[in-house]
Amino acid sequence: MCGIIGYVGKSGDAVNIALRGLEQLEYRGYDSAGLVCHGFGSRSKNCRLYKTVGRVENLVKKIGENPQSSCCAIAHTRWATHGVPSVKNAHPHYDCKKEIFLVHNGIIENYEYLKEALQREGHKFVSDTDTEVLTHLIERSKEKYGTLEDAVIDALCYVKGTFALAVISKTEPNKIIASRRSSPLIVGLGKDGYFLASDASALMTHTKKVVYLDDDEVAVLTPESLGFLDLKKNRKNKRVDLIDWDIKTAQKSGFPHFMLKEIHEQPAAIRDSLRGRLIPREAEVKLGGLEVLGDRLKEIERFVIASCGTSYYAGLIGEYIFEKYAGLPVEVDFASEFRYRNPVLNKNTAVLVISQSGETADTLAALRMAKKKGAVALGIVNTVGSSIARETDAGVYNHIGPEIGVASTKAFTSQVAVLALCALFFARLASRQGRGNNLSKAGAGEIIKSLYLLPPQLREVLKSEEHIKRLAKKYNKYNNFLFLGRKFNYPAAMEAALKLKEISYSHAEGYGAGEMKHGPIALIDENFPTIAIVGSPASRVYEKMISNLEEIKARRGPLVAVAEKGDKNISRLADDVIYIPKTQEALNPILAVVPLQLFAYYMAVLRGLDPDKPRNLAKSVTVE
């Protein structure tokens, strides 16, 4: 969840390169920040260390407008796991001699045991973090082996847990040693040097050529060379990949926040997720990323969807969609719970994991467990080359470009759209084998037509922004909200509640409307607003939803409804209505959640909060 950036090369601008990279990575954590750099020229064996509490801008101010020239720097922005946010706990950490400096993302699970052993040997610790153990381990190993490269490799053999790390030493100037285990780390190849980052977004201004490190691999970076080896010191040849993202997608482009930009990008994001995958004449979808499995797909009789956070709610909608169209049994679980169960899996089970970053720690662990149990491992991810993308048997990319805002927006709607594509794909496969719901060609054609209409319909929804801004002003005085929905809209209600609590710090609960009478209705009064996703009047749960709204009004609860355009019943019940275009019931969550993303955004802005960097949160959850 922390951000790592490094540079070594012929440019003397390493400090500025690292600082700009940290700014691109700040969504990964912003409790504290730090940087260490080698001196320049004859002073290269000197190292200068900077640390601050808070955001990267504080580090920039501390370093000043004219930082020292340097050909090598590593830097870090922190999301605290062990030890409160403070200067002493900020990275980089160092050894007893202040010769070895290290930045780290992950959790060292056996750090207490290692720390006690090192303290008995006389090592002095100055922070409360698990990371500092690594610097002292490397210090001990360097006394034994001599070189930084050998010392890092030896030290990592004692470590249990997850890590992405970068290390420099005063005694070996202009050299970075880096390694990873279950935490992302990417090497960039530039014209005048080499880069290191937790995320490709930090490299896009410098290079599109990258190498993805695999677990327990080590990279050795100098201005003139780049090498890779494993923990047994075997040299490795690595493939160079190209990042296909445009740098503009990682910039605000005139919007005040990334979150608002990404909300407005959703028409284009859905278009890109669908592009080349719909075949209207055949009423079919083409998913080459799944077709690579060939006949193995025909053996799938059951799906398990495992994911976290927003992706979990997308998965719940996927459960409804798969069961409706493909007629295949589906269960959905938090990846953080799934991996600690003893799920019954076999070769006829497909475990589908969903992750925007492709690096979510619990989701990656669930994927690996599923593969060990013999299940077919499928993935829906956005980040090309990520760990999940590389470790699944097959999958589908979202193709929406980088999502920088911590609170997910366009990734959620894209995930639901891609799940609809997958459901149609497996519906066709099942019907050819005489299984499933035998979705007709006409029925599939109607869904495909509705998918095509989503981008213009989303543009229409975004035209209601001023109306939603007024609603945010009206309801900003409240600090508790209930979100309700039924069927497909039930998970959408939970996702909308998550958005509001994430960025406005309001207490919000998402509930199935049918469960309201089993507890939540006790909260309803004139000071407890409800936001209801009503759905289509053609839905068989519409009348029941109306009854739920009647119950709220009977208790004088303020009520906002998200309803289909043309619904004449809703205005007599709701205090305020947000209308959305008509679509297939299964796709309604895509249209319904967008105005509620805007509502959450403006609630946060009105409270003077930064929606891109909500407190205590980070974009890519790479620790358990």
PDB file of C-alpha atoms in Angstrom, residues 321-560:
ATOM      1  CA  ILE A 321     -26.018 -11.747 -13.852  1.00  0.00           C
ATOM      2  CA  PHE A 322     -24.394 -15.187 -14.188  1.00  0.00           C
ATOM      3  CA  GLU A 323     -27.339 -16.969 -12.608  1.00  0.00           C
ATOM      4  CA  LYS A 324     -29.864 -15.051 -14.717  1.00  0.00           C
ATOM      5  CA  TYR A 325     -28.222 -15.461 -18.114  1.00  0.00           C
ATOM      6  CA  ALA A 326     -25.837 -18.418 -17.859  1.00  0.00           C
ATOM      7  CA  GLY A 327     -27.837 -20.468 -15.362  1.00  0.00           C
ATOM      8  CA  LEU A 328     -24.651 -21.546 -13.600  1.00  0.00           C
ATOM      9  CA  PRO A 329     -24.304 -21.728  -9.800  1.00  0.00           C
ATOM     10  CA  VAL A 330     -22.242 -18.879  -8.363  1.00  0.00           C
ATOM     11  CA  GLU A 331     -21.072 -17.950  -4.895  1.00  0.00           C
ATOM     12  CA  VAL A 332     -19.270 -14.754  -3.933  1.00  0.00           C
ATOM     13  CA  ASP A 333     -16.913 -14.271  -1.025  1.00  0.00           C
ATOM     14  CA  PHE A 334     -14.537 -11.690   0.351  1.00  0.00           C
ATOM     15  CA  ALA A 335     -11.096 -12.844  -0.727  1.00  0.00           C
ATOM     16  CA  SER A 336      -9.898 -12.088   2.802  1.00  0.00           C
ATOM     17  CA  GLU A 337     -12.363 -14.690   4.155  1.00  0.00           C
ATOM     18  CA  PHE A 338     -12.312 -17.166   1.277  1.00  0.00           C
ATOM     19  CA  ARG A 339      -8.612 -17.898   1.700  1.00  0.00           C
ATOM     20  CA  TYR A 340      -9.073 -18.911   5.346  1.00  0.00           C
ATOM     21  CA  ARG A 341     -11.978 -21.247   4.702  1.00  0.00           C
ATOM     22  CA  ASN A 342     -11.603 -24.744   3.351  1.00  0.00           C
ATOM     23  CA  PRO A 343     -13.657 -24.219   0.172  1.00  0.00           C
ATOM     24  CA  VAL A 344     -14.689 -27.237  -1.842  1.00  0.00           C
ATOM     25  CA  LEU A 345     -13.001 -26.745  -5.208  1.00  0.00           C
ATOM     26  CA  ASN A 346     -12.148 -29.060  -8.087  1.00  0.00           C
ATOM     27  CA  LYS A 347     -11.303 -28.988 -11.791  1.00  0.00           C
ATOM     28  CA  ASN A 348     -14.955 -28.221 -12.625  1.00  0.00           C
ATOM     29  CA  THR A 349     -14.933 -25.066 -10.494  1.00  0.00           C
ATOM     30  CA  ALA A 350     -13.806 -21.704 -11.835  1.00  0.00           C
ATOM     31  CA  VAL A 351     -12.537 -19.225  -9.266  1.00  0.00           C
ATOM     32  CA  LEU A 352     -12.924 -15.740 -10.726  1.00  0.00           C
ATOM     33  CA  VAL A 353     -10.937 -13.037  -8.955  1.00  0.00           C
ATOM     34  CA  ILE A 354     -11.540  -9.332  -9.555  1.00  0.00           C
ATOM     35  CA  SER A 355      -9.014  -6.567  -8.839  1.00  0.00           C
ATOM     36  CA  GLN A 356      -8.432  -3.154 -10.396  1.00  0.00           C
ATOM     37  CA  SER A 357      -4.734  -3.123  -9.542  1.00  0.00           C
ATOM     38  CA  GLY A 358      -4.143  -6.830 -10.013  1.00  0.00           C
ATOM     39  CA  GLU A 359      -2.041  -6.715  -6.843  1.00  0.00           C
ATOM     40  CA  THR A 360      -4.627  -6.894  -4.031  1.00  0.00           C
ATOM     41  CA  ALA A 361      -2.893  -9.100  -1.451  1.00  0.00           C
ATOM     42  CA  ASP A 362      -5.897 -11.107  -0.226  1.00  0.00           C
ATOM     43  CA  THR A 363      -7.231 -11.587  -3.748  1.00  0.00           C
ATOM     44  CA  LEU A 364      -3.851 -12.784  -4.975  1.00  0.00           C
ATOM     45  CA  ALA A 365      -3.630 -15.227  -2.055  1.00  0.00           C
ATOM     46  CA  ALA A 366      -7.142 -16.526  -2.829  1.00  0.00           C
ATOM     47  CA  LEU A 367      -6.124 -17.051  -6.453  1.00  0.00           C
ATOM     48  CA  ARG A 368      -3.052 -19.027  -5.463  1.00  0.00           C
ATOM     49  CA  MET A 369      -5.041 -21.202  -3.069  1.00  0.00           C
ATOM     50  CA  ALA A 370      -7.623 -21.925  -5.785  1.00  0.00           C
ATOM     51  CA  LYS A 371      -4.890 -23.022  -8.193  1.00  0.00           C
ATOM     52  CA  LYS A 372      -3.404 -25.347  -5.586  1.00  0.00           C
ATOM     53  CA  LYS A 373      -6.825 -26.979  -5.189  1.00  0.00           C
ATOM     54  CA  GLY A 374      -7.070 -27.603  -8.926  1.00  0.00           C
ATOM     55  CA  ALA A 375      -9.702 -24.993  -9.806  1.00  0.00           C
ATOM     56  CA  VAL A 376      -9.664 -23.026 -13.053  1.00  0.00           C
ATOM     57  CA  ALA A 377      -8.245 -19.596 -12.183  1.00  0.00           C
ATOM     58  CA  LEU A 378      -9.866 -16.669 -14.017  1.00  0.00           C
ATOM     59  CA  GLY A 379      -9.377 -12.951 -13.512  1.00  0.00           C
ATOM     60  CA  ILE A 380     -10.860  -9.563 -14.294  1.00  0.00           C
ATOM     61  CA  VAL A 381      -8.122  -6.957 -13.847  1.00  0.00           C
ATOM     62  CA  ASN A 382      -7.301  -3.523 -15.179  1.00  0.00           C
ATOM     63  CA  THR A 383      -3.531  -3.410 -14.836  1.00  0.00           C
ATOM     64  CA  VAL A 384      -1.715  -5.243 -17.611  1.00  0.00           C
ATOM     65  CA  GLY A 385       1.259  -7.249 -16.373  1.00  0.00           C
ATOM     66  CA  SER A 386       0.088  -7.254 -12.745  1.00  0.00           C
ATOM     67  CA  SER A 387       0.595 -10.300 -10.529  1.00  0.00           C
ATOM     68  CA  ILE A 388      -3.003 -11.503 -10.878  1.00  0.00           C
ATOM     69  CA  ALA A 389      -2.940 -10.983 -14.651  1.00  0.00           C
ATOM     70  CA  ARG A 390       0.187 -13.113 -14.894  1.00  0.00           C
ATOM     71  CA  GLU A 391      -0.905 -15.877 -12.525  1.00  0.00           C
ATOM     72  CA  THR A 392      -4.447 -16.586 -13.732  1.00  0.00           C
ATOM     73  CA  ASP A 393      -5.081 -19.318 -16.287  1.00  0.00           C
ATOM     74  CA  ALA A 394      -7.143 -16.875 -18.351  1.00  0.00           C
ATOM     75  CA  GLY A 395      -8.990 -13.610 -17.933  1.00  0.00           C
ATOM     76  CA  VAL A 396     -10.384 -10.354 -19.247  1.00  0.00           C
ATOM     77  CA  TYR A 397      -8.835  -6.894 -19.009  1.00  0.00           C
ATOM     78  CA  ASN A 398     -10.943  -3.832 -18.221  1.00  0.00           C
ATOM     79  CA  HIS A 399      -8.920  -1.568 -20.553  1.00  0.00           C
ATOM     80  CA  ILE A 400      -9.940   1.644 -18.746  1.00  0.00           C
ATOM     81  CA  GLY A 401      -6.502   3.183 -18.225  1.00  0.00           C
ATOM     82  CA  PRO A 402      -5.103   4.040 -14.797  1.00  0.00           C
ATOM     83  CA  GLU A 403      -7.501   4.835 -11.975  1.00  0.00           C
ATOM     84  CA  ILE A 404      -5.715   7.238  -9.626  1.00  0.00           C
ATOM     85  CA  GLY A 405      -8.482   8.292  -7.219  1.00  0.00           C
ATOM     86  CA  VAL A 406      -8.409   6.122  -4.104  1.00  0.00           C
ATOM     87  CA  ALA A 407     -12.190   5.647  -4.174  1.00  0.00           C
ATOM     88  CA  SER A 408     -12.905   3.424  -7.169  1.00  0.00           C
ATOM     89  CA  THR A 409     -15.410   4.722  -9.726  1.00  0.00           C
ATOM     90  CA  LYS A 410     -14.809   3.772 -13.353  1.00  0.00           C
ATOM     91  CA  ALA A 411     -13.285   0.437 -12.334  1.00  0.00           C
ATOM     92  CA  PHE A 412     -16.546  -0.588 -10.643  1.00  0.00           C
ATOM     93  CA  THR A 413     -18.807   0.151 -13.598  1.00  0.00           C
ATOM     94  CA  SER A 414     -16.324  -1.467 -15.976  1.00  0.00           C
ATOM     95  CA  GLN A 415     -16.139  -4.580 -13.799  1.00  0.00           C
ATOM     96  CA  VAL A 416     -19.931  -4.943 -13.899  1.00  0.00           C
ATOM     97  CA  ALA A 417     -19.936  -4.507 -17.688  1.00  0.00           C
ATOM     98  CA  VAL A 418     -17.161  -7.092 -18.102  1.00  0.00           C
ATOM     99  CA  LEU A 419     -19.018  -9.504 -15.812  1.00  0.00           C
ATOM    100  CA  ALA A 420     -22.032  -9.129 -18.118  1.00  0.00           C
ATOM    101  CA  LEU A 421     -19.789 -10.000 -21.073  1.00  0.00           C
ATOM    102  CA  CYS A 422     -18.476 -13.056 -19.226  1.00  0.00           C
ATOM    103  CA  ALA A 423     -22.012 -14.165 -18.349  1.00  0.00           C
ATOM    104  CA  LEU A 424     -23.037 -13.972 -22.019  1.00  0.00           C
ATOM    105  CA  PHE A 425     -19.883 -15.858 -23.006  1.00  0.00           C
ATOM    106  CA  PHE A 426     -20.573 -18.704 -20.598  1.00  0.00           C
ATOM    107  CA  ALA A 427     -24.315 -18.663 -21.373  1.00  0.00           C
ATOM    108  CA  ARG A 428     -23.497 -19.433 -25.002  1.00  0.00           C
ATOM    109  CA  LEU A 429     -21.044 -22.135 -23.957  1.00  0.00           C
ATOM    110  CA  ALA A 430     -23.529 -23.753 -21.568  1.00  0.00           C
ATOM    111  CA  SER A 431     -26.409 -23.694 -24.052  1.00  0.00           C
ATOM    112  CA  ARG A 432     -24.271 -25.460 -26.679  1.00  0.00           C
ATOM    113  CA  GLN A 433     -23.796 -28.257 -24.158  1.00  0.00           C
ATOM    114  CA  GLY A 434     -27.463 -28.397 -23.215  1.00  0.00           C
ATOM    115  CA  ARG A 435     -26.834 -26.794 -19.831  1.00  0.00           C
ATOM    116  CA  GLY A 436     -27.690 -23.487 -18.205  1.00  0.00           C
ATOM    117  CA  ASN A 437     -30.720 -21.333 -18.952  1.00  0.00           C
ATOM    118  CA  ASN A 438     -30.567 -21.706 -22.749  1.00  0.00           C
ATOM    119  CA  LEU A 439     -30.499 -17.944 -23.284  1.00  0.00           C
ATOM    120  CA  SER A 440     -32.055 -17.331 -26.685  1.00  0.00           C
ATOM    121  CA  LYS A 441     -30.254 -15.533 -29.478  1.00  0.00           C
ATOM    122  CA  ALA A 442     -32.902 -12.810 -29.335  1.00  0.00           C
ATOM    123  CA  GLY A 443     -32.433 -12.450 -25.581  1.00  0.00           C
ATOM    124  CA  ALA A 444     -28.669 -12.202 -25.933  1.00  0.00           C
ATOM    125  CA  GLY A 445     -29.131  -9.673 -28.722  1.00  0.00           C
ATOM    126  CA  GLU A 446     -31.212  -7.425 -26.462  1.00  0.00           C
ATOM    127  CA  ILE A 447     -28.515  -7.459 -23.786  1.00  0.00           C
ATOM    128  CA  ILE A 448     -25.819  -6.656 -26.347  1.00  0.00           C
ATOM    129  CA  LYS A 449     -27.924  -3.779 -27.660  1.00  0.00           C
ATOM    130  CA  SER A 450     -28.276  -2.445 -24.113  1.00  0.00           C
ATOM    131  CA  LEU A 451     -24.526  -2.720 -23.558  1.00  0.00           C
ATOM    132  CA  TYR A 452     -23.945  -0.657 -26.712  1.00  0.00           C
ATOM    133  CA  LEU A 453     -26.261   2.039 -25.338  1.00  0.00           C
ATOM    134  CA  LEU A 454     -24.452   2.399 -22.010  1.00  0.00           C
ATOM    135  CA  PRO A 455     -21.875   5.060 -23.054  1.00  0.00           C
ATOM    136  CA  PRO A 456     -24.456   7.589 -24.356  1.00  0.00           C
ATOM    137  CA  GLN A 457     -26.747   6.801 -21.423  1.00  0.00           C
ATOM    138  CA  LEU A 458     -23.911   7.482 -18.989  1.00  0.00           C
ATOM    139  CA  ARG A 459     -23.297  10.826 -20.689  1.00  0.00           C
ATOM    140  CA  GLU A 460     -26.974  11.597 -20.119  1.00  0.00           C
ATOM    141  CA  VAL A 461     -26.673  10.674 -16.429  1.00  0.00           C
ATOM    142  CA  LEU A 462     -23.679  12.994 -16.027  1.00  0.00           C
ATOM    143  CA  LYS A 463     -25.803  15.908 -17.257  1.00  0.00           C
ATOM    144  CA  SER A 464     -27.607  15.767 -13.898  1.00  0.00           C
ATOM    145  CA  GLU A 465     -24.430  16.868 -12.096  1.00  0.00           C
ATOM    146  CA  GLU A 466     -25.756  20.288 -11.062  1.00  0.00           C
ATOM    147  CA  HIS A 467     -28.909  18.690  -9.647  1.00  0.00           C
ATOM    148  CA  ILE A 468     -26.794  16.246  -7.649  1.00  0.00           C
ATOM    149  CA  LYS A 469     -24.578  19.073  -6.408  1.00  0.00           C
ATOM    150  CA  ARG A 470     -27.694  20.794  -5.041  1.00  0.00           C
ATOM    151  CA  LEU A 471     -28.745  17.574  -3.322  1.00  0.00           C
ATOM    152  CA  ALA A 472     -25.314  17.300  -1.703  1.00  0.00           C
ATOM    153  CA  LYS A 473     -25.749  20.819  -0.289  1.00  0.00           C
ATOM    154  CA  LYS A 474     -29.206  19.914   1.018  1.00  0.00           C
ATOM    155  CA  TYR A 475     -28.147  16.666   2.699  1.00  0.00           C
ATOM    156  CA  ASN A 476     -24.692  17.718   3.844  1.00  0.00           C
ATOM    157  CA  LYS A 477     -26.024  18.435   7.346  1.00  0.00           C
ATOM    158  CA  TYR A 478     -26.702  14.728   7.911  1.00  0.00           C
ATOM    159  CA  ASN A 479     -24.044  12.298   9.108  1.00  0.00           C
ATOM    160  CA  ASN A 480     -25.938   8.997   8.835  1.00  0.00           C
ATOM    161  CA  PHE A 481     -27.419   7.435   5.688  1.00  0.00           C
ATOM    162  CA  LEU A 482     -29.187   4.221   4.732  1.00  0.00           C
ATOM    163  CA  PHE A 483     -28.864   2.954   1.140  1.00  0.00           C
ATOM    164  CA  LEU A 484     -31.430   0.449  -0.129  1.00  0.00           C
ATOM    165  CA  GLY A 485     -31.839  -1.717  -3.205  1.00  0.00           C
ATOM    166  CA  ARG A 486     -33.229  -5.063  -4.328  1.00  0.00           C
ATOM    167  CA  LYS A 487     -31.888  -7.747  -6.658  1.00  0.00           C
ATOM    168  CA  PHE A 488     -29.182  -6.273  -8.906  1.00  0.00           C
ATOM    169  CA  ASN A 489     -29.476  -2.934  -7.135  1.00  0.00           C
ATOM    170  CA  TYR A 490     -28.795  -4.349  -3.679  1.00  0.00           C
ATOM    171  CA  PRO A 491     -25.008  -4.628  -4.230  1.00  0.00           C
ATOM    172  CA  ALA A 492     -25.132  -1.247  -5.982  1.00  0.00           C
ATOM    173  CA  ALA A 493     -26.626   0.230  -2.795  1.00  0.00           C
ATOM    174  CA  MET A 494     -23.758  -1.221  -0.764  1.00  0.00           C
ATOM    175  CA  GLU A 495     -21.211   0.200  -3.201  1.00  0.00           C
ATOM    176  CA  ALA A 496     -22.855   3.644  -3.066  1.00  0.00           C
ATOM    177  CA  ALA A 497     -22.770   3.527   0.745  1.00  0.00           C
ATOM    178  CA  LEU A 498     -19.091   2.600   0.628  1.00  0.00           C
ATOM    179  CA  LYS A 499     -18.318   5.598  -1.594  1.00  0.00           C
ATOM    180  CA  LEU A 500     -20.048   8.004   0.790  1.00  0.00           C
ATOM    181  CA  LYS A 501     -18.326   6.679   3.906  1.00  0.00           C
ATOM    182  CA  GLU A 502     -14.915   6.497   2.186  1.00  0.00           C
ATOM    183  CA  ILE A 503     -14.642  10.106   1.133  1.00  0.00           C
ATOM    184  CA  SER A 504     -17.155  12.159   3.163  1.00  0.00           C
ATOM    185  CA  TYR A 505     -16.636  10.230   6.426  1.00  0.00           C
ATOM    186  CA  SER A 506     -20.399   9.894   6.871  1.00  0.00           C
ATOM    187  CA  HIS A 507     -21.728   6.740   8.436  1.00  0.00           C
ATOM    188  CA  ALA A 508     -23.556   4.900   5.646  1.00  0.00           C
ATOM    189  CA  GLU A 509     -25.002   1.403   5.416  1.00  0.00           C
ATOM    190  CA  GLY A 510     -26.098  -0.456   2.309  1.00  0.00           C
ATOM    191  CA  TYR A 511     -28.931  -2.934   2.814  1.00  0.00           C
ATOM    192  CA  GLY A 512     -31.216  -5.183   0.888  1.00  0.00           C
ATOM    193  CA  ALA A 513     -34.546  -3.352   1.080  1.00  0.00           C
ATOM    194  CA  GLY A 514     -36.336  -6.545   2.111  1.00  0.00           C
ATOM    195  CA  GLU A 515     -34.140  -6.695   5.219  1.00  0.00           C
ATOM    196  CA  MET A 516     -34.995  -3.185   6.374  1.00  0.00           C
ATOM    197  CA  LYS A 517     -37.777  -4.436   8.640  1.00  0.00           C
ATOM    198  CA  HIS A 518     -35.339  -6.821  10.312  1.00  0.00           C
ATOM    199  CA  GLY A 519     -33.432  -4.078  12.095  1.00  0.00           C
ATOM    200  CA  PRO A 520     -32.427  -0.945  10.169  1.00  0.00           C
ATOM    201  CA  ILE A 521     -35.931   0.534  10.233  1.00  0.00           C
ATOM    202  CA  ALA A 522     -35.327   1.229  13.932  1.00  0.00           C
ATOM    203  CA  LEU A 523     -32.946   3.996  12.846  1.00  0.00           C
ATOM    204  CA  ILE A 524     -35.395   5.807  10.575  1.00  0.00           C
ATOM    205  CA  ASP A 525     -36.578   9.226  11.697  1.00  0.00           C
ATOM    206  CA  GLU A 526     -36.503  12.781  10.391  1.00  0.00           C
ATOM    207  CA  ASN A 527     -32.722  12.945  10.918  1.00  0.00           C
ATOM    208  CA  PHE A 528     -31.804   9.735   9.091  1.00  0.00           C
ATOM    209  CA  PRO A 529     -31.985   9.994   5.267  1.00  0.00           C
ATOM    210  CA  THR A 530     -32.471   6.989   3.010  1.00  0.00           C
ATOM    211  CA  ILE A 531     -31.158   6.791  -0.542  1.00  0.00           C
ATOM    212  CA  ALA A 532     -33.033   4.132  -2.502  1.00  0.00           C
ATOM    213  CA  ILE A 533     -32.147   2.651  -5.885  1.00  0.00           C
ATOM    214  CA  VAL A 534     -35.672   1.880  -7.030  1.00  0.00           C
ATOM    215  CA  GLY A 535     -35.121   0.061 -10.306  1.00  0.00           C
ATOM    216  CA  SER A 536     -37.471  -0.387 -13.231  1.00  0.00           C
ATOM    217  CA  PRO A 537     -41.274  -0.407 -12.817  1.00  0.00           C
ATOM    218  CA  ALA A 538     -41.154  -3.558 -14.956  1.00  0.00           C
ATOM    219  CA  SER A 539     -39.134  -5.411 -12.313  1.00  0.00           C
ATOM    220  CA  ARG A 540     -40.963  -7.993 -10.219  1.00  0.00           C
ATOM    221  CA  VAL A 541     -39.533  -6.405  -7.056  1.00  0.00           C
ATOM    222  CA  TYR A 542     -40.660  -2.876  -7.952  1.00  0.00           C
ATOM    223  CA  GLU A 543     -43.918  -3.004  -5.971  1.00  0.00           C
ATOM    224  CA  LYS A 544     -42.069  -4.358  -2.956  1.00  0.00           C
ATOM    225  CA  MET A 545     -39.566  -1.526  -3.254  1.00  0.00           C
ATOM    226  CA  ILE A 546     -42.396   1.002  -3.301  1.00  0.00           C
ATOM    227  CA  SER A 547     -43.774  -0.576  -0.117  1.00  0.00           C
ATOM    228  CA  ASN A 548     -40.390  -0.108   1.553  1.00  0.00           C
ATOM    229  CA  LEU A 549     -40.398   3.560   0.602  1.00  0.00           C
ATOM    230  CA  GLU A 550     -43.897   3.939   2.048  1.00  0.00           C
ATOM    231  CA  GLU A 551     -42.590   2.534   5.329  1.00  0.00           C
ATOM    232  CA  ILE A 552     -39.807   5.116   5.385  1.00  0.00           C
ATOM    233  CA  LYS A 553     -42.180   7.999   4.685  1.00  0.00           C
ATOM    234  CA  ALA A 554     -44.527   6.784   7.429  1.00  0.00           C
ATOM    235  CA  ARG A 555     -41.650   7.389   9.835  1.00  0.00           C
ATOM    236  CA  ARG A 556     -40.842  10.837   8.406  1.00  0.00           C
ATOM    237  CA  GLY A 557     -37.494   9.721   7.014  1.00  0.00           C
ATOM    238  CA  PRO A 558     -35.959  12.003   4.357  1.00  0.00           C
ATOM    239  CA  LEU A 559     -35.872  10.056   1.103  1.00  0.00           C
ATOM    240  CA  VAL A 560     -33.825  10.338  -2.100  1.00  0.00           C
TER     241      VAL A 560
END
